[in-house]
PDB file of C-alpha atoms in Angstrom:
ATOM      1  CA  MET A   3      93.415  55.911  85.372  1.00 60.00           C
ATOM      2  CA  ALA A   4      92.457  59.055  84.070  1.00 58.00           C
ATOM      3  CA  LEU A   5      89.671  59.132  86.336  1.00 53.00           C
ATOM      4  CA  GLN A   6      91.866  59.368  88.887  1.00 58.00           C
ATOM      5  CA  THR A   7      94.631  61.647  87.840  1.00 58.00           C
ATOM      6  CA  ALA A   8      92.264  64.060  87.385  1.00 52.00           C
ATOM      7  CA  LYS A   9      90.586  63.107  90.924  1.00 56.00           C
ATOM      8  CA  ASN A  10      94.257  63.725  92.104  1.00 57.00           C
ATOM      9  CA  GLU A  11      95.003  66.684  90.679  1.00 56.00           C
ATOM     10  CA  GLY A  12      91.729  68.421  91.137  1.00 58.00           C
ATOM     11  CA  ALA A  13      92.147  67.411  94.829  1.00 57.00           C
ATOM     12  CA  GLY A  14      95.565  69.596  94.689  1.00 59.00           C
ATOM     13  CA  ALA A  15      94.267  72.832  93.366  1.00 58.00           C
ATOM     14  CA  THR A  16      91.696  72.317  95.884  1.00 62.00           C
ATOM     15  CA  ASN A  17      94.333  72.425  98.815  1.00 65.00           C
ATOM     16  CA  ALA A  18      96.016  74.847  96.850  1.00 62.00           C
ATOM     17  CA  LYS A  19      93.006  76.825  97.429  1.00 64.00           C
ATOM     18  CA  GLY A  20      92.822  76.732 100.823  1.00 60.00           C
ATOM     19  CA  ALA A  21      96.290  77.152 101.667  1.00 61.00           C
ATOM     20  CA  LEU A  22      96.483  79.864  99.641  1.00 64.00           C
ATOM     21  CA  LEU A  23      92.970  81.064 101.274  1.00 66.00           C
ATOM     22  CA  LYS A  24      94.483  80.356 105.102  1.00 67.00           C
ATOM     23  CA  GLN A  25      97.096  82.653 103.877  1.00 74.00           C
ATOM     24  CA  GLU A  26      95.681  85.364 103.158  1.00 82.00           C
ATOM     25  CA  ARG A  27      93.230  85.175 106.638  1.00 82.00           C
ATOM     26  CA  ALA A  28      96.482  85.839 108.516  1.00 75.00           C
ATOM     27  CA  LEU A  29      97.376  88.282 106.924  1.00 86.00           C
ATOM     28  CA  GLN A  30      94.551  89.855 107.529  1.00 91.00           C
ATOM     29  CA  THR A  31      94.705  88.890 111.085  1.00 91.00           C
ATOM     30  CA  ARG A  32      98.213  90.042 111.595  1.00 93.00           C
ATOM     31  CA  GLN A  33      97.043  93.071 110.237  1.00 94.00           C
ATOM     32  CA  THR A  34      94.573  93.566 111.792  1.00 95.00           C
ATOM     33  CA  VAL A  35      96.672  93.295 115.040  1.00 96.00           C
ATOM     34  CA  LEU A  36      99.263  95.487 113.624  1.00 96.00           C
ATOM     35  CA  ALA A  37      96.348  98.483 113.435  1.00 97.00           C
ATOM     36  CA  ALA A  38      95.121  97.904 117.642  1.00 97.00           C
ATOM     37  CA  ALA A  39      99.145  97.689 118.308  1.00 98.00           C
ATOM     38  CA  ALA A  40      99.268 100.753 116.866  1.00 98.00           C
ATOM     39  CA  GLU A  41      96.381 102.842 117.783  1.00 97.00           C
ATOM     40  CA  MET A  42      97.356 101.300 121.803  1.00 98.00           C
ATOM     41  CA  PHE A  43     100.914 102.784 121.381  1.00 98.00           C
ATOM     42  CA  ALA A  44      99.562 105.576 120.263  1.00 97.00           C
ATOM     43  CA  LYS A  45      97.755 106.723 122.774  1.00 96.00           C
ATOM     44  CA  HIS A  46      99.123 105.063 125.647  1.00 97.00           C
ATOM     45  CA  GLY A  47     102.782 104.308 125.085  1.00 97.00           C
ATOM     46  CA  PHE A  48     104.854 101.174 125.258  1.00 97.00           C
ATOM     47  CA  PRO A  49     105.139 101.136 128.607  1.00 97.00           C
ATOM     48  CA  ALA A  50     101.020 100.857 129.820  1.00 97.00           C
ATOM     49  CA  VAL A  51     100.276  99.218 127.289  1.00 97.00           C
ATOM     50  CA  THR A  52     100.225  94.789 127.535  1.00 97.00           C
ATOM     51  CA  VAL A  53      99.516  92.710 124.714  1.00 97.00           C
ATOM     52  CA  MET A  54      96.281  91.799 126.275  1.00 97.00           C
ATOM     53  CA  HIS A  55      94.894  95.004 125.881  1.00 97.00           C
ATOM     54  CA  VAL A  56      96.028  95.045 121.806  1.00 97.00           C
ATOM     55  CA  ALA A  57      93.884  91.765 121.606  1.00 96.00           C
ATOM     56  CA  GLU A  58      90.701  93.265 123.208  1.00 97.00           C
ATOM     57  CA  CYS A  59      91.021  96.205 120.835  1.00 96.00           C
ATOM     58  CA  ALA A  60      91.644  93.737 117.704  1.00 95.00           C
ATOM     59  CA  GLU A  61      88.346  91.584 119.723  1.00 95.00           C
ATOM     60  CA  MET A  62      91.188  88.789 119.767  1.00 93.00           C
ATOM     61  CA  THR A  63      91.555  85.896 121.669  1.00 94.00           C
ATOM     62  CA  LYS A  64      95.490  87.091 123.513  1.00 94.00           C
ATOM     63  CA  GLY A  65      96.644  83.667 121.840  1.00 94.00           C
ATOM     64  CA  ALA A  66      96.047  84.590 119.014  1.00 92.00           C
ATOM     65  CA  VAL A  67      98.244  87.741 119.319  1.00 94.00           C
ATOM     66  CA  TYR A  68     101.040  85.634 119.854  1.00 94.00           C
ATOM     67  CA  PHE A  69     100.699  83.146 117.130  1.00 93.00           C
ATOM     68  CA  HIS A  70     101.652  86.482 114.841  1.00 93.00           C
ATOM     69  CA  PHE A  71     103.392  88.082 117.280  1.00 95.00           C
ATOM     70  CA  THR A  72     106.265  86.726 120.082  1.00 95.00           C
ATOM     71  CA  ASN A  73     106.206  89.528 123.140  1.00 96.00           C
ATOM     72  CA  LYS A  74     105.286  93.484 123.211  1.00 96.00           C
ATOM     73  CA  GLU A  75     108.664  94.122 122.049  1.00 96.00           C
ATOM     74  CA  ALA A  76     107.908  92.527 118.646  1.00 96.00           C
ATOM     75  CA  LEU A  77     104.542  94.371 118.294  1.00 97.00           C
ATOM     76  CA  ALA A  78     106.628  97.015 118.665  1.00 97.00           C
ATOM     77  CA  GLU A  79     109.146  96.535 115.905  1.00 96.00           C
ATOM     78  CA  ALA A  80     106.610  95.423 113.457  1.00 96.00           C
ATOM     79  CA  VAL A  81     104.727  98.595 114.026  1.00 97.00           C
ATOM     80  CA  VAL A  82     108.008 101.092 113.812  1.00 97.00           C
ATOM     81  CA  ASP A  83     108.805  99.373 110.832  1.00 96.00           C
ATOM     82  CA  GLU A  84     105.462 100.125 109.670  1.00 96.00           C
ATOM     83  CA  PHE A  85     106.044 103.422 110.506  1.00 96.00           C
ATOM     84  CA  TYR A  86     109.115 104.189 108.034  1.00 95.00           C
ATOM     85  CA  ARG A  87     107.637 102.067 105.166  1.00 95.00           C
ATOM     86  CA  ARG A  88     104.553 103.821 105.081  1.00 94.00           C
ATOM     87  CA  LEU A  89     107.049 108.060 105.507  1.00 93.00           C
ATOM     88  CA  PRO A  90     108.869 107.043 102.508  1.00 91.00           C
ATOM     89  CA  LEU A  91     105.287 106.239 100.478  1.00 92.00           C
ATOM     90  CA  ILE A  92     104.449 109.572 101.665  1.00 91.00           C
ATOM     91  CA  VAL A  93     107.886 111.441  99.161  1.00 88.00           C
ATOM     92  CA  ALA A  94     107.141 109.009  96.644  1.00 88.00           C
ATOM     93  CA  PRO A  95     104.107 110.771  95.001  1.00 92.00           C
ATOM     94  CA  VAL A  96     104.997 114.196  95.085  1.00 94.00           C
ATOM     95  CA  ARG A  97     108.178 113.592  93.162  1.00 87.00           C
ATOM     96  CA  ASP A  98     105.718 112.036  90.968  1.00 89.00           C
ATOM     97  CA  LEU A  99     104.471 115.858  90.494  1.00 92.00           C
ATOM     98  CA  GLY A 100     107.387 117.276  88.373  1.00 90.00           C
ATOM     99  CA  LEU A 101     107.529 120.431  91.562  1.00 93.00           C
ATOM    100  CA  PRO A 102     111.046 122.214  91.010  1.00 94.00           C
ATOM    101  CA  PRO A 103     113.270 120.572  94.420  1.00 95.00           C
ATOM    102  CA  LEU A 104     112.131 123.485  97.199  1.00 94.00           C
ATOM    103  CA  GLN A 105     108.323 122.543  97.070  1.00 95.00           C
ATOM    104  CA  ALA A 106     108.739 119.085  96.485  1.00 96.00           C
ATOM    105  CA  VAL A 107     110.639 119.450 100.192  1.00 96.00           C
ATOM    106  CA  ALA A 108     106.905 122.399 100.980  1.00 96.00           C
ATOM    107  CA  GLU A 109     104.592 119.519 100.150  1.00 96.00           C
ATOM    108  CA  VAL A 110     106.435 117.135 101.445  1.00 96.00           C
ATOM    109  CA  LEU A 111     106.385 118.151 104.823  1.00 97.00           C
ATOM    110  CA  ILE A 112     103.099 119.410 104.671  1.00 97.00           C
ATOM    111  CA  ARG A 113     102.010 115.831 103.816  1.00 96.00           C
ATOM    112  CA  THR A 114     104.048 114.524 106.173  1.00 97.00           C
ATOM    113  CA  ALA A 115     101.653 116.137 108.615  1.00 97.00           C
ATOM    114  CA  LEU A 116      99.154 115.477 107.853  1.00 96.00           C
ATOM    115  CA  ALA A 117     100.060 111.955 108.140  1.00 96.00           C
ATOM    116  CA  PHE A 118     101.124 112.582 111.830  1.00 96.00           C
ATOM    117  CA  LYS A 119      97.633 113.941 112.522  1.00 94.00           C
ATOM    118  CA  ASP A 120      95.542 111.447 110.937  1.00 92.00           C
ATOM    119  CA  ASP A 121      97.563 108.293 110.262  1.00 96.00           C
ATOM    120  CA  ARG A 122      98.371 106.634 113.838  1.00 96.00           C
ATOM    121  CA  VAL A 123     100.786 103.766 112.615  1.00 97.00           C
ATOM    122  CA  ILE A 124     102.440 107.369 111.548  1.00 97.00           C
ATOM    123  CA  GLN A 125     101.879 108.646 115.220  1.00 97.00           C
ATOM    124  CA  ALA A 126     102.712 105.170 117.341  1.00 97.00           C
ATOM    125  CA  GLY A 127     105.491 105.091 115.038  1.00 97.00           C
ATOM    126  CA  ALA A 128     106.862 108.398 116.452  1.00 95.00           C
ATOM    127  CA  ARG A 129     105.984 107.545 119.860  1.00 97.00           C
ATOM    128  CA  LEU A 130     107.879 104.362 119.850  1.00 97.00           C
ATOM    129  CA  GLN A 131     110.757 105.792 118.494  1.00 94.00           C
ATOM    130  CA  ILE A 132     111.114 108.456 121.858  1.00 94.00           C
ATOM    131  CA  GLU A 133     110.542 105.408 123.707  1.00 96.00           C
ATOM    132  CA  ARG A 134     112.770 103.491 122.683  1.00 94.00           C
ATOM    133  CA  SER A 135     114.897 103.384 125.507  1.00 93.00           C
ATOM    134  CA  TYR A 136     112.151 101.039 127.291  1.00 95.00           C
ATOM    135  CA  ILE A 137     112.063  98.725 124.139  1.00 95.00           C
ATOM    136  CA  GLY A 138     113.798  95.445 124.910  1.00 87.00           C
ATOM    137  CA  THR A 139     114.732  95.438 121.056  1.00 88.00           C
ATOM    138  CA  GLU A 140     117.095  97.106 118.954  1.00 88.00           C
ATOM    139  CA  LEU A 141     115.194 100.039 116.163  1.00 91.00           C
ATOM    140  CA  PRO A 142     116.243 101.592 113.385  1.00 91.00           C
ATOM    141  CA  ALA A 143     118.007 104.737 113.877  1.00 91.00           C
ATOM    142  CA  PRO A 144     115.566 107.333 113.250  1.00 92.00           C
ATOM    143  CA  TYR A 145     114.208 109.003 110.008  1.00 94.00           C
ATOM    144  CA  THR A 146     117.785 108.266 107.839  1.00 94.00           C
ATOM    145  CA  THR A 147     115.550 107.486 104.916  1.00 93.00           C
ATOM    146  CA  PHE A 148     113.297 110.199 105.304  1.00 95.00           C
ATOM    147  CA  GLN A 149     116.197 112.536 105.987  1.00 96.00           C
ATOM    148  CA  SER A 150     118.029 111.313 103.220  1.00 96.00           C
ATOM    149  CA  MET A 151     114.786 111.814 100.793  1.00 94.00           C
ATOM    150  CA  ILE A 152     114.701 115.279 101.524  1.00 95.00           C
ATOM    151  CA  GLU A 153     118.767 115.897 101.647  1.00 96.00           C
ATOM    152  CA  GLU A 154     118.628 114.317  97.736  1.00 95.00           C
ATOM    153  CA  LEU A 155     115.932 116.689  97.200  1.00 95.00           C
ATOM    154  CA  PHE A 156     117.755 119.840  98.590  1.00 95.00           C
ATOM    155  CA  SER A 157     120.815 118.512  96.361  1.00 95.00           C
ATOM    156  CA  GLN A 158     118.954 119.698  93.011  1.00 94.00           C
ATOM    157  CA  ALA A 159     117.723 122.126  94.290  1.00 93.00           C
ATOM    158  CA  SER A 160     121.980 122.807  94.916  1.00 93.00           C
ATOM    159  CA  GLU A 161     121.798 121.676  91.307  1.00 93.00           C
ATOM    160  CA  GLU A 162     120.185 123.732  90.185  1.00 91.00           C
ATOM    161  CA  GLY A 163     121.471 126.855  91.800  1.00 89.00           C
ATOM    162  CA  ALA A 164     118.050 127.354  94.081  1.00 88.00           C
ATOM    163  CA  LEU A 165     120.210 127.116  97.259  1.00 86.00           C
ATOM    164  CA  GLN A 166     121.436 130.952  98.499  1.00 77.00           C
ATOM    165  CA  SER A 167     123.085 129.137 101.991  1.00 77.00           C
ATOM    166  CA  ARG A 168     126.035 128.323 103.087  1.00 79.00           C
ATOM    167  CA  LEU A 169     124.318 125.166 104.053  1.00 88.00           C
ATOM    168  CA  SER A 170     125.168 121.929 102.612  1.00 93.00           C
ATOM    169  CA  PRO A 171     121.974 119.869 101.336  1.00 95.00           C
ATOM    170  CA  GLY A 172     122.745 117.303 103.576  1.00 96.00           C
ATOM    171  CA  GLY A 173     123.066 120.394 106.633  1.00 95.00           C
ATOM    172  CA  TYR A 174     119.817 121.526 104.846  1.00 94.00           C
ATOM    173  CA  ALA A 175     117.983 118.346 105.467  1.00 95.00           C
ATOM    174  CA  ARG A 176     119.659 117.913 108.711  1.00 96.00           C
ATOM    175  CA  VAL A 177     117.925 121.826 110.683  1.00 95.00           C
ATOM    176  CA  LEU A 178     114.722 120.864 108.884  1.00 95.00           C
ATOM    177  CA  VAL A 179     113.925 117.266 109.640  1.00 96.00           C
ATOM    178  CA  ALA A 180     114.498 117.926 113.472  1.00 96.00           C
ATOM    179  CA  ALA A 181     112.338 121.037 113.007  1.00 97.00           C
ATOM    180  CA  PHE A 182     110.266 119.069 111.635  1.00 97.00           C
ATOM    181  CA  PHE A 183     110.246 116.189 114.136  1.00 96.00           C
ATOM    182  CA  GLY A 184     110.405 118.156 117.191  1.00 96.00           C
ATOM    183  CA  ALA A 185     107.563 120.424 116.110  1.00 97.00           C
ATOM    184  CA  GLN A 186     105.213 117.242 115.128  1.00 96.00           C
ATOM    185  CA  HIS A 187     106.356 116.443 118.794  1.00 96.00           C
ATOM    186  CA  ILE A 188     105.624 120.003 120.490  1.00 97.00           C
ATOM    187  CA  SER A 189     102.475 120.061 118.579  1.00 97.00           C
ATOM    188  CA  TRP A 190     101.045 116.021 119.716  1.00 96.00           C
ATOM    189  CA  VAL A 191     101.786 117.212 123.837  1.00 96.00           C
ATOM    190  CA  GLN A 192     100.436 120.730 124.099  1.00 97.00           C
ATOM    191  CA  CYS A 193      96.773 120.132 121.442  1.00 96.00           C
ATOM    192  CA  ASN A 194      96.861 116.955 120.325  1.00 95.00           C
ATOM    193  CA  ARG A 195      98.766 117.248 116.712  1.00 96.00           C
ATOM    194  CA  GLU A 196      95.422 119.898 115.472  1.00 96.00           C
ATOM    195  CA  ASP A 197      97.735 122.779 114.682  1.00 97.00           C
ATOM    196  CA  ILE A 198     100.431 120.632 113.577  1.00 97.00           C
ATOM    197  CA  GLU A 199     100.439 121.498 109.306  1.00 96.00           C
ATOM    198  CA  ASP A 200     100.217 125.165 110.793  1.00 97.00           C
ATOM    199  CA  ARG A 201     103.716 125.076 112.795  1.00 97.00           C
ATOM    200  CA  VAL A 202     105.082 123.249 109.764  1.00 97.00           C
ATOM    201  CA  ARG A 203     103.741 125.494 107.206  1.00 96.00           C
ATOM    202  CA  GLU A 204     106.077 128.062 109.529  1.00 96.00           C
ATOM    203  CA  ILE A 205     109.300 126.067 109.967  1.00 96.00           C
ATOM    204  CA  ILE A 206     108.113 125.936 105.882  1.00 95.00           C
ATOM    205  CA  GLU A 207     108.238 129.812 105.582  1.00 94.00           C
ATOM    206  CA  ALA A 208     111.548 129.978 108.582  1.00 92.00           C
ATOM    207  CA  VAL A 209     114.054 127.718 106.274  1.00 90.00           C
ATOM    208  CA  ILE A 210     112.764 128.085 102.918  1.00 88.00           C
ATOM    209  CA  PRO A 211     111.122 130.767 101.480  1.00 75.00           C
ATOM    210  CA  ASP A 212     112.324 131.352  98.370  1.00 74.00           C
ATOM    211  CA  ARG A 213     111.354 128.232  96.341  1.00 69.00           C
ATOM    212  CA  VAL A 214     111.542 128.530  93.250  1.00 57.00           C
TER     213      VAL A 214
END
């Protein structure tokens, strides 16, 4: 009886380990598909991309893509969700630096500019927001959380007496976020974001020149 119990426990442990490995492989496959979708959407835009394009980029069958995502719209939604997951991850480490709030704003914008230059998910997410009218699914309102984080830093600057303007912290945040995302778009169209860091530094100097 004891031997049979030990065998059953061993089989259960093996099954649990196998299920965990299967789950990990499925997660890795999903991430591979998501990365391929971001690559395709960033390069070609939502209307031009098909599920087959994503499958070929991921070096998988179309069926493997459909196993994780029901259609192209679901792929776009997942890429946008990942885009908005990554933006706060750029802000969080800056908060830990202990910079004065206006310097922190500048640092956030520079780091975000570099992410737009190098990160396909960031590039794809921004492009999909522009193309949202072509996508048959509900996408988040653009940049609201990012804007709130910038506004929080401006509010801190205001409390410390570092804002010398009639603009409210919310007004500052709206102006800066609109300028930033407009600049990244123009930089993308004109020169594939090669000059995005320079453009963002110009925005910083124009909007918050006295960073203390």
